[in-house]
Coordinates of C-alpha atoms in Angstrom, one line a residue:
Chain A
M1 CA -29.2 -28.6 1.8
L2 CA -26.5 -29.5 0.7
E3 CA -26.7 -28.1 -2.5
F4 CA -27.8 -24.9 -0.9
L5 CA -24.4 -25.2 1.5
T6 CA -22.3 -26.1 -2.1
G7 CA -23.9 -23.6 -3.8
F8 CA -23.3 -20.9 -0.7
A9 CA -19.6 -21.9 -0.1
I10 CA -19.0 -21.1 -4.0
L11 CA -19.8 -17.7 -3.1
V12 CA -18.2 -17.8 0.2
G13 CA -14.8 -18.4 -2.4
V14 CA -15.8 -16.1 -4.5
Y15 CA -16.6 -13.2 -2.5
S16 CA -13.3 -14.2 -0.6
V17 CA -11.4 -13.9 -4.1
F18 CA -12.6 -10.1 -4.4
T19 CA -12.2 -9.2 -0.4
L20 CA -8.4 -10.5 -1.1
G21 CA -8.0 -8.0 -4.1
L22 CA -9.7 -5.4 -2.0
N23 CA -7.3 -6.1 1.0
V24 CA -4.1 -5.7 -1.5
H25 CA -5.6 -2.1 -2.0
W26 CA -6.9 -1.0 1.2
G27 CA -5.1 -3.5 3.8
Y28 CA -1.9 -3.4 2.7
T29 CA -1.4 -0.3 0.3
G30 CA -4.1 2.5 1.7
L31 CA -5.4 3.0 -1.6
F32 CA -9.5 3.7 -1.1
N33 CA -11.0 2.0 -3.9
I34 CA -14.8 2.1 -4.3
G35 CA -15.4 0.8 -7.7
V36 CA -14.2 -2.9 -7.3
A37 CA -17.6 -2.9 -9.0
G38 CA -15.9 -1.9 -12.4
F39 CA -13.0 -4.5 -12.3
F40 CA -15.5 -7.1 -10.9
A41 CA -17.6 -6.8 -14.3
L42 CA -14.6 -6.2 -16.6
G43 CA -13.4 -10.0 -15.6
A44 CA -16.6 -11.4 -15.6
Y45 CA -17.8 -9.8 -19.4
T46 CA -14.4 -10.6 -20.2
A47 CA -14.1 -14.2 -19.4
S48 CA -17.8 -15.0 -20.8
L49 CA -17.1 -13.2 -23.9
L50 CA -14.4 -15.5 -24.8
V51 CA -16.5 -18.5 -24.1
I52 CA -20.0 -17.7 -25.0
R53 CA -21.2 -19.9 -27.8
P54 CA -22.4 -18.4 -30.6
P55 CA -26.4 -17.5 -30.3
Q56 CA -28.8 -20.0 -31.9
S57 CA -31.2 -18.8 -34.7
D58 CA -33.9 -17.6 -32.4
Q59 CA -31.8 -15.4 -30.5
V60 CA -30.0 -14.2 -33.4
D61 CA -29.5 -10.3 -32.9
D62 CA -28.3 -11.4 -29.3
Y63 CA -25.0 -11.6 -29.8
L64 CA -22.5 -10.1 -32.0
F65 CA -19.5 -11.3 -30.4
A66 CA -19.0 -15.0 -29.3
G67 CA -15.4 -15.8 -28.3
D68 CA -16.7 -19.9 -28.5
L69 CA -13.1 -20.9 -26.6
A70 CA -14.1 -24.1 -25.5
N71 CA -15.5 -25.5 -28.8
R72 CA -12.6 -23.6 -31.0
L73 CA -9.7 -24.8 -28.3
D74 CA -11.3 -28.3 -28.7
A75 CA -8.8 -29.4 -31.5
L76 CA -5.8 -28.8 -29.8
P77 CA -4.4 -31.5 -27.5
V78 CA -4.0 -31.0 -24.1
I79 CA -5.7 -28.0 -23.4
G80 CA -8.9 -29.7 -25.5
A81 CA -8.7 -33.0 -23.6
L82 CA -8.8 -30.8 -20.0
D83 CA -11.2 -28.5 -20.4
L84 CA -8.2 -26.1 -20.1
W85 CA -10.4 -23.0 -21.9
F86 CA -11.3 -22.1 -18.7
V87 CA -8.2 -21.1 -17.9
V88 CA -7.4 -19.2 -20.6
A89 CA -10.3 -17.4 -19.7
L90 CA -9.5 -16.5 -16.4
A91 CA -6.1 -15.4 -17.9
G92 CA -8.1 -13.3 -20.4
A93 CA -10.3 -12.0 -17.1
A94 CA -6.8 -11.0 -15.5
L95 CA -5.2 -9.5 -18.4
V96 CA -8.3 -7.1 -19.4
A97 CA -8.1 -5.9 -15.4
A98 CA -4.6 -5.4 -15.5
M99 CA -4.6 -2.9 -18.7
V100 CA -7.6 -1.5 -17.8
A101 CA -6.0 -0.9 -14.0
L102 CA -2.3 0.3 -15.8
V103 CA -4.3 2.7 -17.9
I104 CA -6.5 4.1 -15.1
G105 CA -3.9 3.6 -12.2
T106 CA -1.0 5.5 -14.0
I107 CA -3.7 8.8 -14.3
T108 CA -5.2 8.6 -10.9
I109 CA -3.4 6.7 -8.7
R110 CA -1.1 10.0 -7.7
L111 CA -4.6 11.7 -5.9
R112 CA -4.7 10.8 -2.6
G113 CA -7.5 9.4 -0.6
D114 CA -10.8 10.9 -1.2
Y115 CA -10.1 11.8 -5.0
L116 CA -9.1 8.1 -6.0
A117 CA -12.2 7.3 -4.8
I118 CA -14.5 9.4 -6.5
A119 CA -12.5 8.5 -9.7
T120 CA -12.8 4.8 -8.7
L121 CA -16.3 5.1 -8.0
G122 CA -17.0 6.9 -11.5
I123 CA -15.2 4.6 -13.4
A124 CA -16.8 1.1 -12.0
E125 CA -19.9 2.6 -12.9
S126 CA -18.9 3.6 -16.3
V127 CA -17.4 0.0 -17.2
R128 CA -20.9 -1.0 -15.9
L129 CA -23.2 2.1 -18.1
V130 CA -20.6 0.6 -20.8
F131 CA -22.1 -3.3 -20.9
L132 CA -25.5 -1.9 -20.4
N133 CA -25.6 0.1 -23.3
E134 CA -23.1 -1.1 -26.0
R135 CA -25.7 -3.9 -26.6
W136 CA -23.7 -5.4 -29.5
L137 CA -21.0 -6.4 -27.3
S138 CA -23.1 -7.5 -24.1
N139 CA -26.5 -7.8 -25.1
G140 CA -27.8 -4.9 -23.0
S141 CA -29.6 -5.6 -19.8
K142 CA -30.1 -8.8 -20.9
G143 CA -27.0 -10.0 -20.7
L144 CA -24.9 -12.8 -21.2
Y145 CA -26.0 -16.5 -21.1
T146 CA -24.8 -19.0 -23.0
I147 CA -21.9 -19.5 -20.5
P148 CA -20.5 -23.1 -20.7
R149 CA -20.1 -25.5 -17.9
V150 CA -16.0 -25.7 -16.7
F151 CA -15.0 -29.4 -17.3
D152 CA -18.7 -29.9 -19.3
G153 CA -18.5 -33.7 -20.7
I154 CA -16.1 -34.9 -18.0
V155 CA -18.3 -33.9 -15.1
S156 CA -21.8 -34.5 -15.1
P157 CA -24.1 -31.4 -14.6
Q158 CA -25.9 -32.6 -11.3
D159 CA -22.2 -33.0 -9.9
Y160 CA -21.2 -29.2 -11.3
D161 CA -21.5 -27.3 -8.4
R162 CA -19.5 -29.8 -6.3
V163 CA -16.2 -29.9 -8.8
Y164 CA -16.6 -26.1 -9.1
L165 CA -16.5 -25.5 -5.7
V166 CA -13.3 -26.8 -5.5
V167 CA -11.6 -25.2 -8.4
V168 CA -12.9 -22.3 -7.0
L169 CA -11.2 -23.1 -4.0
V170 CA -7.8 -24.3 -6.0
V171 CA -8.1 -20.6 -7.6
F172 CA -8.4 -18.7 -4.4
A173 CA -5.6 -20.7 -2.6
L174 CA -3.3 -19.9 -5.2
M175 CA -3.7 -16.2 -5.1
F176 CA -4.2 -16.1 -1.8
A177 CA -0.4 -18.0 -1.5
V178 CA 0.9 -15.5 -3.7
V179 CA -0.6 -12.3 -2.0
R180 CA 0.6 -13.9 1.6
A181 CA 4.2 -14.2 0.2
L182 CA 4.1 -10.9 -1.3
V183 CA 3.1 -9.1 1.5
H184 CA 5.6 -10.5 4.0
S185 CA 8.4 -9.6 1.9
P186 CA 10.2 -6.2 1.3
W187 CA 7.2 -5.5 -1.1
G188 CA 5.2 -5.6 1.4
R189 CA 6.7 -3.5 4.1
V190 CA 7.1 -0.9 1.7
L191 CA 3.2 -1.3 0.6
R192 CA 2.7 -1.0 4.6
A193 CA 4.8 1.8 5.1
I194 CA 2.5 3.7 2.1
R195 CA -0.3 3.3 3.9
E196 CA 1.1 4.2 7.1
D197 CA 2.6 7.6 6.0
E198 CA 3.2 7.9 2.2
V199 CA 5.9 11.1 2.9
T200 CA 7.6 8.9 5.3
A201 CA 7.4 6.0 2.1
E202 CA 9.3 9.0 0.3
A203 CA 11.8 9.8 2.1
S204 CA 13.0 6.6 2.7
G205 CA 14.0 6.6 -0.8
K206 CA 10.9 4.7 -2.0
H207 CA 9.5 5.1 -5.7
V208 CA 5.8 5.5 -3.9
F209 CA 4.0 5.9 -7.1
R210 CA 5.4 2.5 -8.5
F211 CA 4.6 0.5 -5.7
K212 CA 0.8 2.0 -5.4
L213 CA 0.3 1.5 -9.2
Q214 CA 1.5 -2.5 -8.4
A215 CA -0.3 -2.6 -5.8
F216 CA -2.8 -1.4 -8.0
V217 CA -2.4 -3.4 -10.6
L218 CA -2.5 -6.6 -8.7
G219 CA -5.7 -6.0 -6.7
A220 CA -7.8 -5.0 -9.6
V221 CA -6.3 -8.9 -11.3
I222 CA -7.9 -10.9 -8.2
M223 CA -10.8 -9.0 -8.9
G224 CA -10.9 -9.6 -12.3
I225 CA -10.2 -13.4 -11.6
G226 CA -13.4 -13.1 -9.3
G227 CA -15.6 -11.6 -12.0
A228 CA -14.5 -14.5 -14.1
L229 CA -15.2 -17.1 -11.3
Y230 CA -18.7 -15.6 -10.5
A231 CA -19.6 -15.9 -14.2
F232 CA -18.6 -19.4 -14.4
D233 CA -20.9 -20.0 -11.4
L234 CA -23.7 -18.2 -12.4
R235 CA -23.3 -19.3 -16.2
A236 CA -25.4 -16.3 -16.7
I237 CA -24.3 -12.1 -16.1
S238 CA -26.2 -8.8 -16.6
P239 CA -25.0 -5.5 -15.7
S240 CA -27.5 -5.4 -12.5
A241 CA -24.9 -7.2 -10.8
F242 CA -22.1 -5.0 -11.0
T243 CA -24.0 -1.9 -9.3
P244 CA -22.4 -0.3 -6.4
L245 CA -23.9 -1.8 -3.4
L246 CA -23.7 -5.6 -5.2
G247 CA -20.7 -5.0 -6.6
T248 CA -18.5 -2.6 -4.3
F249 CA -20.5 -2.0 -1.0
I250 CA -21.1 -5.7 0.1
I251 CA -17.1 -6.2 -0.5
W252 CA -16.3 -3.2 1.5
A253 CA -18.4 -4.6 4.2
M254 CA -16.6 -7.9 4.2
L255 CA -13.0 -6.0 4.8
V256 CA -14.5 -4.3 7.0
V257 CA -16.3 -7.2 9.5
G258 CA -12.7 -9.4 8.4
G259 CA -10.6 -6.9 9.4
S260 CA -8.8 -4.5 7.0
G261 CA -5.1 -5.1 6.4
R262 CA -5.4 -9.4 8.1
L263 CA -4.7 -12.4 5.7
Y264 CA -7.5 -14.2 6.7
S265 CA -10.0 -11.2 6.6
P266 CA -11.3 -12.1 3.3
V267 CA -12.1 -15.7 4.1
V268 CA -13.7 -14.4 8.1
G269 CA -15.4 -11.5 6.3
A270 CA -17.2 -13.3 3.2
L271 CA -18.3 -16.1 5.4
I272 CA -19.9 -13.7 7.8
V273 CA -21.4 -11.0 5.4
W274 CA -22.3 -13.5 3.0
G275 CA -24.5 -15.5 5.5
I276 CA -26.1 -12.6 6.6
W277 CA -26.8 -11.9 2.7
S278 CA -28.1 -15.6 1.9
G279 CA -29.3 -16.6 4.8
S280 CA -31.9 -13.8 5.4
Q281 CA -34.0 -15.1 2.5
F282 CA -35.0 -17.7 5.1
L283 CA -36.8 -15.5 7.5
P284 CA -40.4 -14.8 8.0
D285 CA -41.6 -12.1 5.5
P286 CA -40.8 -8.4 7.0
L287 CA -37.2 -9.6 7.9
G288 CA -36.3 -11.6 4.6
S289 CA -36.9 -8.4 2.6
P290 CA -34.0 -6.9 1.0
H291 CA -34.0 -3.4 2.8
V292 CA -33.7 -5.5 5.9
R293 CA -30.9 -7.4 4.1
Y294 CA -29.2 -4.1 3.6
F295 CA -29.6 -2.7 6.8
S296 CA -28.4 -5.8 8.8
V297 CA -25.0 -6.1 6.8
G298 CA -25.1 -2.1 7.5
A299 CA -25.6 -2.4 11.1
L300 CA -22.8 -5.4 11.6
V301 CA -20.3 -2.9 9.7
V302 CA -20.9 0.0 12.8
L303 CA -21.0 -2.3 15.3
V304 CA -17.7 -3.7 14.1
L305 CA -16.3 -0.4 13.4
M306 CA -17.1 0.6 17.1
Y307 CA -16.4 -2.6 19.2
A308 CA -13.5 -4.3 16.8
P309 CA -12.3 -1.9 15.0
D310 CA -9.2 -4.2 13.6
G311 CA -12.3 -7.0 12.5
I312 CA -13.2 -10.2 13.6
T313 CA -10.3 -11.8 12.4
P314 CA -8.3 -11.4 15.6
E315 CA -10.8 -12.9 17.5
V316 CA -11.7 -15.8 15.2
L317 CA -8.0 -16.4 15.7
R318 CA -7.7 -15.9 19.3
I319 CA -10.4 -18.6 19.8
R320 CA -8.7 -20.9 17.5
D321 CA -5.9 -21.1 19.6
R322 CA -7.8 -21.2 23.1
W323 CA -8.7 -24.6 21.2
L324 CA -5.8 -25.8 20.5
A325 CA -4.4 -25.2 23.4
R326 CA -7.3 -27.3 24.9
W327 CA -6.8 -29.9 22.2
R328 CA -3.1 -30.7 22.2
P329 CA -2.5 -31.7 25.8
R330 CA -5.1 -34.3 25.4
R331 CA -3.4 -35.8 22.0
V332 CA 0.1 -35.7 23.8
A333 CA -1.7 -37.2 26.5
A334 CA -3.5 -40.0 24.0
N335 CA 0.1 -40.7 22.5
E336 CA 1.7 -41.4 25.4
Chain B
M1 CA 39.8 24.2 4.0
A2 CA 36.5 21.5 3.3
S3 CA 35.1 21.6 -0.1
A4 CA 31.1 22.3 -0.2
I5 CA 29.3 18.6 -0.8
L6 CA 26.0 20.8 -1.1
R7 CA 26.0 24.4 -3.2
V8 CA 22.1 26.4 -3.9
R9 CA 22.8 29.0 -6.1
G10 CA 20.1 31.6 -7.1
L11 CA 16.6 29.1 -5.5
V12 CA 13.3 30.4 -6.1
M13 CA 10.2 28.9 -4.6
D14 CA 6.8 30.7 -5.0
F15 CA 3.9 28.9 -4.3
G16 CA 1.1 31.1 -5.5
G17 CA 2.4 34.6 -4.9
V18 CA 4.0 33.8 -1.8
R19 CA 7.7 33.5 -2.5
A20 CA 9.3 31.1 0.4
V21 CA 12.6 30.9 -1.1
D22 CA 13.9 33.7 -2.6
N23 CA 17.4 34.0 -4.4
C24 CA 19.0 31.8 -2.0
S25 CA 22.3 31.1 -2.3
L26 CA 24.8 29.0 -0.1
N27 CA 27.5 26.2 0.1
V28 CA 27.7 22.9 2.9
D29 CA 31.4 22.3 3.4
E30 CA 31.8 18.3 3.5
G31 CA 32.5 16.8 6.8
S32 CA 30.7 19.9 8.5
I33 CA 27.6 20.4 11.3
T34 CA 25.9 23.3 9.9
G35 CA 23.3 24.9 11.7
L36 CA 20.3 26.9 9.6
I37 CA 18.7 29.1 11.6
G38 CA 16.2 32.2 11.6
P39 CA 13.1 33.7 12.3
N40 CA 9.9 31.4 11.3
G41 CA 8.8 31.7 7.9
A42 CA 12.2 32.4 6.9
G43 CA 12.2 29.5 4.5
K44 CA 14.2 26.9 6.2
T45 CA 11.9 23.6 6.0
T46 CA 11.2 25.3 2.7
L47 CA 14.6 25.1 1.5
F48 CA 14.9 21.0 2.8
N49 CA 12.0 20.2 0.5
L50 CA 13.8 21.7 -2.3
V51 CA 16.8 20.1 -1.5
A52 CA 15.6 16.8 -1.1
G53 CA 13.4 16.7 -4.3
F54 CA 10.1 17.2 -2.0
H55 CA 9.2 20.3 -4.2
K56 CA 10.6 21.4 -7.9
P57 CA 12.0 25.0 -7.6
T58 CA 11.1 27.9 -9.4
A59 CA 14.4 29.1 -10.4
G60 CA 18.0 28.5 -9.4
R61 CA 20.1 25.2 -8.9
V62 CA 21.2 22.4 -6.2
T63 CA 24.4 21.1 -7.0
F64 CA 25.5 17.7 -4.9
R65 CA 29.0 16.4 -5.4
D66 CA 29.2 18.6 -8.5
E67 CA 26.2 16.8 -10.0
R68 CA 23.1 18.9 -10.8
I69 CA 20.1 17.7 -8.6
D70 CA 17.4 20.6 -8.7
G71 CA 13.8 19.0 -9.9
L72 CA 15.0 15.2 -9.6
P73 CA 12.5 13.2 -8.0
S74 CA 13.4 12.6 -4.3
Y75 CA 13.5 8.6 -4.2
L76 CA 16.7 9.4 -6.8
I77 CA 17.9 12.2 -4.7
F78 CA 17.8 10.0 -1.6
R79 CA 19.8 7.3 -3.8
K80 CA 22.5 10.3 -4.3
G81 CA 23.1 10.3 -0.6
I82 CA 21.2 13.1 1.0
V83 CA 18.0 12.0 3.5
R84 CA 15.8 14.8 5.4
T85 CA 14.1 14.1 8.6
F86 CA 10.5 16.0 9.5
Q87 CA 10.1 18.4 12.0
I88 CA 7.0 16.7 13.5
P89 CA 8.4 12.9 13.5
R90 CA 6.3 11.0 10.8
E91 CA 6.8 7.4 11.8
L92 CA 5.4 4.7 10.5
K93 CA 2.5 3.9 13.2
R94 CA 1.5 0.6 13.0
M95 CA 4.9 -1.0 11.8
S96 CA 7.3 -2.2 14.3
V97 CA 10.5 0.0 15.0
L98 CA 12.5 -2.1 13.6
E99 CA 9.9 -2.4 10.4
N100 CA 10.2 1.2 10.4
L101 CA 14.1 1.0 9.7
M102 CA 13.9 -2.2 7.9
L103 CA 11.8 -0.1 5.0
V104 CA 14.8 2.3 4.0
P105 CA 17.8 0.6 2.4
S106 CA 17.1 0.5 -1.2
D107 CA 17.8 -1.8 -3.7
Q108 CA 16.3 -4.8 -1.6
I109 CA 15.6 -7.7 -3.8
G110 CA 12.3 -8.5 -1.9
E111 CA 10.8 -5.3 -3.4
S112 CA 10.5 -6.7 -6.6
M113 CA 7.1 -8.6 -6.7
W114 CA 8.8 -11.1 -9.1
R115 CA 11.8 -11.4 -6.9
A116 CA 10.0 -11.4 -3.6
V117 CA 7.6 -15.0 -4.9
A118 CA 9.8 -16.5 -6.8
A119 CA 13.8 -16.2 -5.3
R120 CA 12.6 -16.2 -1.5
W121 CA 15.9 -17.8 -0.2
L122 CA 17.8 -15.1 -1.8
V123 CA 15.2 -12.8 -0.2
K124 CA 15.3 -13.7 3.2
R125 CA 19.2 -13.9 3.1
Q126 CA 19.3 -10.4 2.5
E127 CA 16.6 -9.6 5.3
R128 CA 19.2 -10.8 7.5
A129 CA 21.7 -8.6 6.6
I130 CA 19.1 -5.8 6.5
E131 CA 18.0 -7.0 10.1
A132 CA 21.9 -7.1 12.2
Q133 CA 22.2 -3.4 10.1
A134 CA 19.3 -2.4 11.4
R135 CA 19.8 -3.6 15.1
E136 CA 23.2 -2.3 15.2
V137 CA 21.7 1.7 14.0
L138 CA 19.5 0.8 17.0
E139 CA 22.1 -0.1 19.5
F140 CA 24.0 3.9 17.8
T141 CA 20.6 5.8 18.7
G142 CA 20.2 3.3 21.8
L143 CA 16.7 2.2 20.6
S144 CA 17.4 -1.6 21.1
E145 CA 14.8 -2.2 24.1
V146 CA 11.6 -0.6 21.7
A147 CA 12.6 -2.5 18.5
D148 CA 9.9 -4.2 18.9
L149 CA 7.0 -2.0 19.9
P150 CA 4.9 -0.3 17.0
A151 CA 6.3 3.2 16.6
E152 CA 3.4 4.9 17.5
G153 CA 3.8 3.6 21.0
L154 CA 7.3 6.0 21.3
S155 CA 7.9 8.8 23.3
G156 CA 7.8 12.3 21.1
G157 CA 12.2 12.2 21.8
Q158 CA 12.4 8.8 21.1
K159 CA 10.5 9.3 17.7
K160 CA 12.7 11.8 17.5
L161 CA 16.0 9.4 17.9
L162 CA 13.7 7.5 15.1
E163 CA 13.8 9.9 12.4
L164 CA 17.8 10.2 13.2
A165 CA 18.0 6.0 13.0
R166 CA 16.1 6.6 9.8
T167 CA 18.8 8.8 8.0
L168 CA 21.7 6.3 9.2
M169 CA 20.0 3.3 8.2
A170 CA 20.6 5.0 4.9
K171 CA 24.1 5.2 5.3
P172 CA 23.8 9.0 3.8
R173 CA 26.3 11.1 2.2
M174 CA 24.6 14.2 3.8
V175 CA 21.8 14.0 6.3
L176 CA 19.4 17.1 6.6
L177 CA 18.0 17.5 10.4
D178 CA 14.7 19.6 10.6
E179 CA 14.4 20.8 14.2
P180 CA 16.0 17.7 15.8
G181 CA 15.8 18.9 19.3
A182 CA 12.2 20.4 20.0
G183 CA 10.6 18.8 22.8
V184 CA 13.7 16.2 23.4
N185 CA 14.2 15.7 26.9
P186 CA 17.8 16.9 28.1
T187 CA 18.7 13.2 28.4
L188 CA 17.5 12.2 25.3
L189 CA 18.5 15.1 23.9
R190 CA 22.3 14.4 24.8
R191 CA 22.1 11.3 22.9
L192 CA 20.6 13.1 20.0
V193 CA 23.9 15.4 19.8
D194 CA 26.2 12.1 21.0
G195 CA 24.5 10.2 18.0
I196 CA 24.7 13.0 15.8
R197 CA 28.8 13.9 16.2
R198 CA 29.7 10.0 16.5
A199 CA 27.8 10.0 13.2
R200 CA 30.1 12.7 11.9
E201 CA 33.2 11.5 13.7
E202 CA 33.0 7.8 12.5
L203 CA 31.0 7.4 9.2
G204 CA 32.1 11.1 7.9
I205 CA 28.1 12.3 7.7
T206 CA 27.7 15.6 6.7
F207 CA 25.0 17.6 8.7
L208 CA 22.7 20.7 8.0
I209 CA 20.5 21.2 11.0
I210 CA 16.8 24.0 11.0
E211 CA 17.5 24.1 15.0
H212 CA 15.9 26.9 16.9
D213 CA 17.5 26.2 20.7
M214 CA 19.9 28.2 19.9
G215 CA 22.0 26.4 23.1
L216 CA 22.0 23.1 21.1
V217 CA 23.3 25.0 17.7
M218 CA 26.2 26.6 19.9
R219 CA 27.2 22.9 21.0
L220 CA 26.8 21.4 18.1
C221 CA 27.4 23.3 14.7
D222 CA 30.8 24.4 13.5
H223 CA 29.0 26.7 11.0
V224 CA 25.7 29.0 11.1
I225 CA 23.9 29.7 8.1
V226 CA 21.0 32.7 9.3
M227 CA 18.0 32.6 6.8
S228 CA 15.7 35.7 6.4
E229 CA 12.6 36.3 4.2
G230 CA 13.3 33.6 2.0
S231 CA 17.1 34.1 1.7
V232 CA 20.8 33.8 3.5
L233 CA 21.2 37.1 5.7
T234 CA 24.7 35.9 7.1
Q235 CA 26.9 33.2 8.2
G236 CA 30.2 32.3 10.3
A237 CA 31.0 31.0 13.0
P238 CA 28.4 30.3 16.2
A239 CA 29.9 32.8 18.2
A240 CA 30.4 35.6 15.5
V241 CA 26.7 34.9 14.2
Q242 CA 25.4 35.0 17.8
Q243 CA 26.8 38.5 18.1
D244 CA 25.6 39.8 14.5
D245 CA 23.3 42.6 15.2
R246 CA 21.2 41.5 12.3
V247 CA 20.4 38.5 13.1
V248 CA 19.4 39.9 16.7
R249 CA 17.0 42.2 14.5
A250 CA 15.2 39.5 12.2
Y251 CA 14.3 37.6 15.1
L252 CA 12.6 40.3 17.0
G253 CA 11.6 42.2 14.1
D254 CA 12.6 45.9 13.2

């Protein structure tokens, strides 16, 4: 049970990262990106390719390219000893996501609403098909599966999940802190203005294109890092993980359920939606089957949009405040 | 005689087959409140869009303080000191009135991603200054009481005042107002007129105002330009323009 919960918490953390990225795009800037899966896949494959070990003899035509960063960096003093190849892999994933977002963004970000959505959807599918078809690079539908453990050698395999949970939470917390500082800054104010009315932002003298492009790249970098975190959790990836349904829809569901444009919504949304998604496997058969899963997440999105269009986060915060209010006077009394 | 702050020469704007602005030439004197009137479809709003850089003209040129500005992107024209409002107010709905104004100043330190994270104390100091300026402008336009409300909650007239407040926040040299009086009740209208006059007297701002309410034009403007079918029909003192037969014919149709 504890193992299940640890694994569950890791994926909630990973999906919180994706949703944080999508919140930057849609929640704060109004960029209608329905190609989250594209940056997810780019991050996962980049990080994996950087670190996978070369194939063993019986898999010889599987991978032509293997970064094997873990062994290559082993000789370096600090990096080798502390297993910091992992950080290099995350940085690589972020960099590739940033470069792709910069190129795509420069071309598509001027498009409004629906057109950006169509463009991002198409690009995400293209990315997935590249990894599916370029077998020399990504081993086609079999995917990559010799991804090493983080802190291998320092931590024993049976403790891996618990340690990795801490890693995921630390990475998420760092990005969360940056996003928090940014959305509360004048930069974030410009993004919100663009979300509310692009023309007004322009009439207020803002170089709208520049801010949209920055937000697009930032969100993509976060998603790319999320992809890398995902790869090091499962330690085997294949193109089937990056379909529009698994790589984009579910993340949108998390954002909508949590509440778009709210700081804490990625965590709340990821927890609830992933809870339903992975919890339903314990239900007896007709209820636990995949189509019921999809349906229940879809139904939840519709219900939230109907009855709590701002998402569940405000409700959660209200309950928290009520509990704090109930708790505080007692603590004061106890202190006296 | 005051010198022209804005000169428009031979300006043309085609949308597909429609020529919205047709060889339009005019001057706006520095420090004036100039009215721009004309029947619907005369090209007044398109002229605003061209001057403010929201459209690129098909032909012709615009000079502002002896510098060519036609074809520049809107945010650069904004920095040169021309700010425009919209006929239908475009407030930032889910942001507070105060935030609507604090957005406006250019060159904010915290608009750079890096400094927003790394130099937060510098940003905070500037934010305090910008907030003080915004509260001053709110005072000036009589919107202080609604400073912390989301802008979507304002009345139609208050939204018009917010549009004016946004232009003042920019410390502009010239403001283009698109029908500031439409749909505003008499009390708020008086405040608006007062605000425009004081902005001219105290801050030296030049106004170019599209307006259909002739009473307002007569009271407010010291010069009136009449547009019809994309170019200037006539211009002069408000009273003289009002007497002009051609103006009446343009409005009523020949």
